[in-house]
mmCIF file of C-alpha atoms in Angstrom:
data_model
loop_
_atom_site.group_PDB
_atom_site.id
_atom_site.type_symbol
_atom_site.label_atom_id
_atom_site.label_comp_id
_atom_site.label_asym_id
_atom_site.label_seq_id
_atom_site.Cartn_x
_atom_site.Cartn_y
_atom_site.Cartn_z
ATOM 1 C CA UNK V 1 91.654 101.053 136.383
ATOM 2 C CA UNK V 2 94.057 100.291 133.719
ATOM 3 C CA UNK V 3 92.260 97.786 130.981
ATOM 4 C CA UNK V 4 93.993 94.096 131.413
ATOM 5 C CA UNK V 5 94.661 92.061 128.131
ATOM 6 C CA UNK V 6 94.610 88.337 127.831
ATOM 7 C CA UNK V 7 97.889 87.190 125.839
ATOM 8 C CA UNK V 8 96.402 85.496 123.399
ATOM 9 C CA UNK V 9 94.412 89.440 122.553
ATOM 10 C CA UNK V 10 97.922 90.823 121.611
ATOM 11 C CA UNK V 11 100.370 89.221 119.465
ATOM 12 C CA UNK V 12 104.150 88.690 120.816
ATOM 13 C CA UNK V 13 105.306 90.675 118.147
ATOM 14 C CA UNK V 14 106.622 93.520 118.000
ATOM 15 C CA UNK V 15 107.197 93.817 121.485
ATOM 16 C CA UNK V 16 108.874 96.733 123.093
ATOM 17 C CA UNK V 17 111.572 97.576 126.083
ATOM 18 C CA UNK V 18 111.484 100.334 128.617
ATOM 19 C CA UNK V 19 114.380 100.971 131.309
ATOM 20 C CA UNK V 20 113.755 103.697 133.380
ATOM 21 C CA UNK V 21 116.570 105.567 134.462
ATOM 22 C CA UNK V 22 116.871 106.915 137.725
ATOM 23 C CA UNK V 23 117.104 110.797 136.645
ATOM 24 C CA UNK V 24 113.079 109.947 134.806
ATOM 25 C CA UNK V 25 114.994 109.145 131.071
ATOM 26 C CA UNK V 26 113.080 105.995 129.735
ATOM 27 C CA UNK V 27 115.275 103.985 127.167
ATOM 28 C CA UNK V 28 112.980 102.613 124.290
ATOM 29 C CA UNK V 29 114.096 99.849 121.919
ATOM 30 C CA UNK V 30 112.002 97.510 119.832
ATOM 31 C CA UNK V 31 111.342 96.742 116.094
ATOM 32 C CA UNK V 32 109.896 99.817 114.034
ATOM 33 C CA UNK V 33 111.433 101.963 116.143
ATOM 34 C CA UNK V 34 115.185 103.320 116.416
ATOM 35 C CA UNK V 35 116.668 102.702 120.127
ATOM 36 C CA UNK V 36 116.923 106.267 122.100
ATOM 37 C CA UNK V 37 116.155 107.876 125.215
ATOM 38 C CA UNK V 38 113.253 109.663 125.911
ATOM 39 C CA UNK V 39 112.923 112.734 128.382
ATOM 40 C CA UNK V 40 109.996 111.110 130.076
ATOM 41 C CA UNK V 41 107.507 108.116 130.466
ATOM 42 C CA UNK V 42 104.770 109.800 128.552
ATOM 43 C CA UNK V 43 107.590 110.899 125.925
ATOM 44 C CA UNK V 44 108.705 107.073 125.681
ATOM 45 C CA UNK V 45 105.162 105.762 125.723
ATOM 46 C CA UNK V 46 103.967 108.185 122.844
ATOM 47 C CA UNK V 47 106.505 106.621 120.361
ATOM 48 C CA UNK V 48 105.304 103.062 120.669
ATOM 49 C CA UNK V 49 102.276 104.540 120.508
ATOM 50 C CA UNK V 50 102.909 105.645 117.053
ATOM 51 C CA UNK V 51 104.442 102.555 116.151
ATOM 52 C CA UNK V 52 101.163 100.568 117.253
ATOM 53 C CA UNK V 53 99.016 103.059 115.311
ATOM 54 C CA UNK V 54 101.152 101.898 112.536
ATOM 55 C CA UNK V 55 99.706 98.637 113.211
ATOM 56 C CA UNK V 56 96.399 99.335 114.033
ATOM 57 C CA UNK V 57 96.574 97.648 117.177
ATOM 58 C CA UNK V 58 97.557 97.635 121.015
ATOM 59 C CA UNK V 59 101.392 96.069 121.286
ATOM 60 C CA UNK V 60 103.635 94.798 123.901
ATOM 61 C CA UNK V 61 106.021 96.549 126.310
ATOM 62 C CA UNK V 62 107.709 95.488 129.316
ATOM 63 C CA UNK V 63 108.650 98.670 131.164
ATOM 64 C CA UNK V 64 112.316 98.249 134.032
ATOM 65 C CA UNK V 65 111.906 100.241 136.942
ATOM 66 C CA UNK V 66 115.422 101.844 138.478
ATOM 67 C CA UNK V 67 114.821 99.415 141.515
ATOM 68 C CA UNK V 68 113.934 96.497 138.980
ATOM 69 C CA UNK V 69 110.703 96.032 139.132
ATOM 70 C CA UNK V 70 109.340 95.093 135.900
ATOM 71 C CA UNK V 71 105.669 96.098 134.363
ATOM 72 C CA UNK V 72 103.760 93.908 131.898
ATOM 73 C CA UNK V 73 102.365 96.592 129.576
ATOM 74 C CA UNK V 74 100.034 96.823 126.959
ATOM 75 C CA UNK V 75 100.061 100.298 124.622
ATOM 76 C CA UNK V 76 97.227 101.009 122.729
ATOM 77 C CA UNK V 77 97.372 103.490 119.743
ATOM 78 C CA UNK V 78 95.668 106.275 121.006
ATOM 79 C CA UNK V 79 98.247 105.979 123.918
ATOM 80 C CA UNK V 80 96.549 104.458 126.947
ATOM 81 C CA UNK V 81 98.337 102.020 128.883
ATOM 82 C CA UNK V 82 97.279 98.658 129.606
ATOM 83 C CA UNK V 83 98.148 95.898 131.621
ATOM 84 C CA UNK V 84 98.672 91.930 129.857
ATOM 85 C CA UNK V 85 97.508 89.258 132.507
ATOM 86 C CA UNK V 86 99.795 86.292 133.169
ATOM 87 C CA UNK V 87 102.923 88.171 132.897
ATOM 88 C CA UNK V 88 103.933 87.776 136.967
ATOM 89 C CA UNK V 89 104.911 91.568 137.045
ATOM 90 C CA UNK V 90 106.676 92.642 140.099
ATOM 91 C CA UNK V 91 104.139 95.119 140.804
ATOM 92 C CA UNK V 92 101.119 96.686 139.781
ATOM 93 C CA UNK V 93 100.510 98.326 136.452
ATOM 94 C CA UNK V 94 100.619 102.069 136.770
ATOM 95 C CA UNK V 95 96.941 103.780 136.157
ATOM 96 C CA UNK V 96 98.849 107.103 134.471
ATOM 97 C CA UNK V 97 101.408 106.427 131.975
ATOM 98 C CA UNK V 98 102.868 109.747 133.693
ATOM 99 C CA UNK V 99 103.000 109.605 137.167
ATOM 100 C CA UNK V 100 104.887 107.402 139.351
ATOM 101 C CA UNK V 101 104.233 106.472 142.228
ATOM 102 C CA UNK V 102 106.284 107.809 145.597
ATOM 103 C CA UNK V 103 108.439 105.034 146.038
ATOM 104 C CA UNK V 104 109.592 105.101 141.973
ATOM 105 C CA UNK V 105 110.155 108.924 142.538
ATOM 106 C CA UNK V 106 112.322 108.339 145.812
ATOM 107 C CA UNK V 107 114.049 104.973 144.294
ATOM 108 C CA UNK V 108 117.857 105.890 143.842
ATOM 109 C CA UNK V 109 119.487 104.751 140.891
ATOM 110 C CA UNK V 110 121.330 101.542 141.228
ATOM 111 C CA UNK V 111 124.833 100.962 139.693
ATOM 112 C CA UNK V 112 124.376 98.898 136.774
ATOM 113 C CA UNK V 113 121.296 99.387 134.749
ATOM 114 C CA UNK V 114 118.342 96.745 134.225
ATOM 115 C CA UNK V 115 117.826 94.901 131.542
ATOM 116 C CA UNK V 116 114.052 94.471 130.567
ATOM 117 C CA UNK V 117 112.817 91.275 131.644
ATOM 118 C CA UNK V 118 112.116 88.468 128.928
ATOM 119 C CA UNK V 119 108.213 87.923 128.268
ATOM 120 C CA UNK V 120 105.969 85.792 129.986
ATOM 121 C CA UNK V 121 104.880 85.082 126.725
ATOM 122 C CA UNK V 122 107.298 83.278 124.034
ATOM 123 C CA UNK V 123 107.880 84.717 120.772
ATOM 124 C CA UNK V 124 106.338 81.965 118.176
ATOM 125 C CA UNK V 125 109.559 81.550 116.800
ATOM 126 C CA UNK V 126 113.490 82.510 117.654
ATOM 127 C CA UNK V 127 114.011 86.051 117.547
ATOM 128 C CA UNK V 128 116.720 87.435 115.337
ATOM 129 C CA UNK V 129 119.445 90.217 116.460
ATOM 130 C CA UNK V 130 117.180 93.183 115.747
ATOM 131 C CA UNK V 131 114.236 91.909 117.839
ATOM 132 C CA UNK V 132 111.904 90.446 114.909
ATOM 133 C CA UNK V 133 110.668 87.024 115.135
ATOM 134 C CA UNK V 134 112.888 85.186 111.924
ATOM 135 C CA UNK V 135 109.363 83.264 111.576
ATOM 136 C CA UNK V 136 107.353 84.600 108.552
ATOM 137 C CA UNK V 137 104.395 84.935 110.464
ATOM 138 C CA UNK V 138 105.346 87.937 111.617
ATOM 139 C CA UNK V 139 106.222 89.255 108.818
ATOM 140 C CA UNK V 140 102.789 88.107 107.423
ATOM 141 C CA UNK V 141 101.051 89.912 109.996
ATOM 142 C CA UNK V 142 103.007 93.086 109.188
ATOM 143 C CA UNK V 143 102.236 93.206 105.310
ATOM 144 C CA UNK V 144 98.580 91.970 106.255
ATOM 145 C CA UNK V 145 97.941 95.437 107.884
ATOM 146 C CA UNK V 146 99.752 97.348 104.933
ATOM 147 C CA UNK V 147 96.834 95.628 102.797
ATOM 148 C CA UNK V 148 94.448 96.863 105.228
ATOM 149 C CA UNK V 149 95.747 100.279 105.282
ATOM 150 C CA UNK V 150 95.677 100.698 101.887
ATOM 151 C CA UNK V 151 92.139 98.808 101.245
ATOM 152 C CA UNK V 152 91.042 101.901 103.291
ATOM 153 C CA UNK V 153 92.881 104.217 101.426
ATOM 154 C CA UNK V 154 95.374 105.369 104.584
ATOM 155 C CA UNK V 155 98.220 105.286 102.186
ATOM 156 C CA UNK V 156 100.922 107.399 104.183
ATOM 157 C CA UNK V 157 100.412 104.792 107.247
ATOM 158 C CA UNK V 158 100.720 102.217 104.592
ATOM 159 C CA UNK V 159 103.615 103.528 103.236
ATOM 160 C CA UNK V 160 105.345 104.619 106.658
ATOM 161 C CA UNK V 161 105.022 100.826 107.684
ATOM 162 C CA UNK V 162 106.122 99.432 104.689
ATOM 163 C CA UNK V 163 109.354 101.237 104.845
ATOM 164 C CA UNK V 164 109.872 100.115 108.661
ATOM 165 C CA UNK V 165 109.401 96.867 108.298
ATOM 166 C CA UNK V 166 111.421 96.439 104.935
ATOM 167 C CA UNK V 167 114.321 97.935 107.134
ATOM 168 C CA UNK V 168 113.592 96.497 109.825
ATOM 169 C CA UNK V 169 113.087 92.922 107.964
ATOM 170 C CA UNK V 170 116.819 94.092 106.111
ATOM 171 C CA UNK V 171 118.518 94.809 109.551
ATOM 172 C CA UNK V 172 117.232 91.596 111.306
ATOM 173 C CA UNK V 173 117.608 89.083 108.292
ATOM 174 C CA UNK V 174 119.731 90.570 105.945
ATOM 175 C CA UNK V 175 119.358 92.072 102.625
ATOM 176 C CA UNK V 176 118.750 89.560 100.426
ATOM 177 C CA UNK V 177 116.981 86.945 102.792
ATOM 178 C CA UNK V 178 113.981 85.855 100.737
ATOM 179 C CA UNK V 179 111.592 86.981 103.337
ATOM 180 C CA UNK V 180 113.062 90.099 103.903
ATOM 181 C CA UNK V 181 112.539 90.359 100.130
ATOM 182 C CA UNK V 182 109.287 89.043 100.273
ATOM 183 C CA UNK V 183 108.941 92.137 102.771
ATOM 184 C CA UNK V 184 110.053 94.627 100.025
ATOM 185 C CA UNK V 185 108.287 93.581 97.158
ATOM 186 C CA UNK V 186 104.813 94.482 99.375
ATOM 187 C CA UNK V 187 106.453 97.578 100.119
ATOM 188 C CA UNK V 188 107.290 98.199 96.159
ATOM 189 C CA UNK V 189 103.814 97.257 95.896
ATOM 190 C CA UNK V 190 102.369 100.358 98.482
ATOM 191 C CA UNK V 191 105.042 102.536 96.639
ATOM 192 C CA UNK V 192 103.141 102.161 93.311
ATOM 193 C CA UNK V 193 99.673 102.462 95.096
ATOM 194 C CA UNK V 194 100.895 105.896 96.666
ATOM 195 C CA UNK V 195 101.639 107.286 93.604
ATOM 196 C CA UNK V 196 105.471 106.429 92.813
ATOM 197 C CA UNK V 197 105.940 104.494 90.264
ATOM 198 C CA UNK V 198 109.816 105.413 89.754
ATOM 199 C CA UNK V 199 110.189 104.468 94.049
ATOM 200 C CA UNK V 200 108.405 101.509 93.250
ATOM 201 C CA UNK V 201 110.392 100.199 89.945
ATOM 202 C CA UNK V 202 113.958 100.788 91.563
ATOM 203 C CA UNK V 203 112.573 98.580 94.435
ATOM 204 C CA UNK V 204 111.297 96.292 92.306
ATOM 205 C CA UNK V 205 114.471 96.412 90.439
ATOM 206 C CA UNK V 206 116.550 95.986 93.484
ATOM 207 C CA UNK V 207 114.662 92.373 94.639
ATOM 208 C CA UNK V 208 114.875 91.104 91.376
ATOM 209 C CA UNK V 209 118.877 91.503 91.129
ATOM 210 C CA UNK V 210 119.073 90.297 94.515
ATOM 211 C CA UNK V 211 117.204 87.112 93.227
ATOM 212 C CA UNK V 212 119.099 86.887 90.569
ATOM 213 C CA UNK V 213 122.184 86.824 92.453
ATOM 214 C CA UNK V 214 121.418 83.899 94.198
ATOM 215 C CA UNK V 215 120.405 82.268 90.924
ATOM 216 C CA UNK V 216 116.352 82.464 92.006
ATOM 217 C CA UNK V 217 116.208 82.871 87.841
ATOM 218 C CA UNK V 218 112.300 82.251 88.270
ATOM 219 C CA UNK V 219 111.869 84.440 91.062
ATOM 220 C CA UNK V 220 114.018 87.072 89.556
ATOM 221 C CA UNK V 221 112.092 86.928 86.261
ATOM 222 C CA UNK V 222 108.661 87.328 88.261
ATOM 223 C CA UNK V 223 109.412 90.561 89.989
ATOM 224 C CA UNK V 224 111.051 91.621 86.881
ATOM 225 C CA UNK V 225 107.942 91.117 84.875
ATOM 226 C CA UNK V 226 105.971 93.154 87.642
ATOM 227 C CA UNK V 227 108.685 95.914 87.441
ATOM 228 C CA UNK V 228 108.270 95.939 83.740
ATOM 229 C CA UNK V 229 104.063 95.949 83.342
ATOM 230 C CA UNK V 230 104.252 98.820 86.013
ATOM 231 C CA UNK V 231 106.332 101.046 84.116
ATOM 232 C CA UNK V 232 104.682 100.590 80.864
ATOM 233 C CA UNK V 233 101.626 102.072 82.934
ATOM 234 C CA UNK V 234 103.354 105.288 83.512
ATOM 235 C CA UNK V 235 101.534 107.944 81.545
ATOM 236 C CA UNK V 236 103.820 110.618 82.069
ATOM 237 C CA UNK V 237 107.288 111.116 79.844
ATOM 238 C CA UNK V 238 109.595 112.183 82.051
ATOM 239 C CA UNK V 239 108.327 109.694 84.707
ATOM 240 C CA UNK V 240 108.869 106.783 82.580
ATOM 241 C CA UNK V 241 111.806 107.766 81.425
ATOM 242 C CA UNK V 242 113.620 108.063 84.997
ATOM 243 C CA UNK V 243 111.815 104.790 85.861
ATOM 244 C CA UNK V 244 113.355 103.559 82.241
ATOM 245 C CA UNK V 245 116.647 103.712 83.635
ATOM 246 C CA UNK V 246 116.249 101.412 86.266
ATOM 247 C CA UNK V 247 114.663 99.505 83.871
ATOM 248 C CA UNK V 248 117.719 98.837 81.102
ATOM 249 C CA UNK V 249 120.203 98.335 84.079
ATOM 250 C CA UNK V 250 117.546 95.260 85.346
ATOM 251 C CA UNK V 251 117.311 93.783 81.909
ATOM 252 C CA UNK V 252 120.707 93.989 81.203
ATOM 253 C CA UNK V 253 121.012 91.439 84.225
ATOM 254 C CA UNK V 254 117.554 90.067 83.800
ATOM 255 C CA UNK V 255 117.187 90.031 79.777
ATOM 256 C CA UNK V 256 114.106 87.280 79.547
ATOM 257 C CA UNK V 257 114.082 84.562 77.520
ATOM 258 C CA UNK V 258 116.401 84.503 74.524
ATOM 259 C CA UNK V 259 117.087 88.414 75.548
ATOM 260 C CA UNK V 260 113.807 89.778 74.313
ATOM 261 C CA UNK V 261 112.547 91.408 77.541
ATOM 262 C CA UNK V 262 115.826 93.476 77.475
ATOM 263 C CA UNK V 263 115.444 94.088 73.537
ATOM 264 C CA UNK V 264 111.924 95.189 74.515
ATOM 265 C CA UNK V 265 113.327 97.805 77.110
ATOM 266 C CA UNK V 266 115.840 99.581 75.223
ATOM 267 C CA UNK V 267 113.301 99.619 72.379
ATOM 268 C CA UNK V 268 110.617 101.753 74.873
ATOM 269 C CA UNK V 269 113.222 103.509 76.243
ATOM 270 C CA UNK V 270 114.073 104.859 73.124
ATOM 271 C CA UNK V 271 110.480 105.493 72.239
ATOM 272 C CA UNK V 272 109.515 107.570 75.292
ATOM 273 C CA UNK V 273 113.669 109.865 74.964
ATOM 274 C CA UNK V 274 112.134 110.738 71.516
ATOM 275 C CA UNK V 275 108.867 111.431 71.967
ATOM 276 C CA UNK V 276 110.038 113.662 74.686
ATOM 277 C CA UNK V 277 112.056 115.050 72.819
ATOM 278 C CA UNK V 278 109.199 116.008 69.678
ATOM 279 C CA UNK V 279 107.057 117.603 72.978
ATOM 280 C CA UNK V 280 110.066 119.747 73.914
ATOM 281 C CA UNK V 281 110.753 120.794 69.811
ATOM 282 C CA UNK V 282 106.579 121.060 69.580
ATOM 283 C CA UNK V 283 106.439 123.163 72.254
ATOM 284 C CA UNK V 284 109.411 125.249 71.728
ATOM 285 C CA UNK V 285 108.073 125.949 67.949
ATOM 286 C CA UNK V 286 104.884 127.100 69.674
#
């Protein structure tokens, strides 16, 4: 029997759509995950899969059968299918994620094709366009498990996420929405914890001008400062140096009080282009 979930055991967000077509296609949408058609149910439920490993945890996904019956599903990580209680499905939940039953295999196709149901369960706040809740708890949640991942040292799941949910945050709120930047300062944040300090200075770089050009000036100046320590951590010339680009072009924008955090730049800047340059002479002398 296929394990039942209580609502209040998985969050409302993300929550995904299946529509089963009548030739066995399965159209996925949902957040984290770019709308396509899949070749097959175990296809379709595989990529939520992947985006709930992402998580760490089970999600939600309604599944539309060609003759409209809807399925209150619950998919786990590893990939097994659940069922979430309370959600009056029209129907029982299937026990393989791969093999319909008779009467979906003999169902004909109908003309116009079925929407997913809405949930049983509201969202905890109006969803945006692109499916994610405009609330910042769900955003919270989302950079919460980033933490996690990376407390454990699972940095390519913590960076995959961080990158889906900063586009995901961009797409459903807009660019410069202060939560979706909020969103992409904890991804600049895993970018410098995996090991890329240049990713993680032109993202930093890239908030701060967008609070600047709202005329955040504090804000701006924070993730500025952050950009700024973090690059004067980079051991490596050349590293710094690209990073240092990034750098002059922010300060030139952002200069700090009385211009001396842009004074400051150019100065390193020019520091690290010349003792590169000694290395390369040293070495070529050698």
């Amino acid at each position: 029997m296929p394990t039942t979930y209580q609502p209040d055991e998985v969050p409302a967000w993300p929550a995904y759509a299946f529509v089963v077509r009548g030739s066995g296609q399965v159209a996925v949408s949902g957040p984290l995950l770019p709308a396509c058609e899949h070749p097959s149910r175990t296809s379709a439920v595989d990529a939520v899969a992947a985006a709930a490993a992402g998580l760490g945890r089970p999600v939600r996904a309604e599944a539309t059968e060609p003759d409209g019956t809807v399925w209150h599903l619950v998919i786990s990580p590893d990939g097994a299918v659940g069922e979430l209680s309370g959600g009056a499905p029209r129907g029982r939940a299937p026990k393989k994620r791969n093999a319909p039953t008779p009467a979906q295999a003999q169902a004909p196709a109908p003309d116009p094709v079925v929407a997913a149901a809405p949930s049983a369960t509201p969202s905890p706040a109006p969803a945006s366009p692109g499916g994610l809740p405009v609330a910042s708890d769900a955003l919270t949640e989302g950079v919460s498990q980033l933490e996690t991942h990376a407390a454990a040292g699972r940095m390519d799941q913590a960076t995959a996420l961080a990158a889906q949910l900063d586009q995901h945050a961009a797409d459903s709120l807009g660019l410069s929405h202060p939560d979706a930047l909020r969103t992409r300062e904890a991804r600049a944040r895993i970018t410098a914890l995996a090991g890329d300090p240049v990713g993680a200075v032109r993202l930093y770089r890239d908030i701060a001008e967008r609070w600047h050009y709202q005329g955040a000036d504090d804000q701006a100046e924070a993730v500025a400062s952050r950009a700024h320590a973090l690059w004067l951590e980079i051991p490596d010339l050349e590293t710094a140096i690209a990073a240092g680009v990034a750098m002059v072009r922010m300060r030139n924008q952002i200069p700090g009080e009385n211009g001396t955090a842009f004074a400051a730049t150019l100065q390193h800047q020019t520091w690290l282009e010349a003792a590169r340059n000694a290395t390369v002479r040293s070495a070529a002398a050698g």
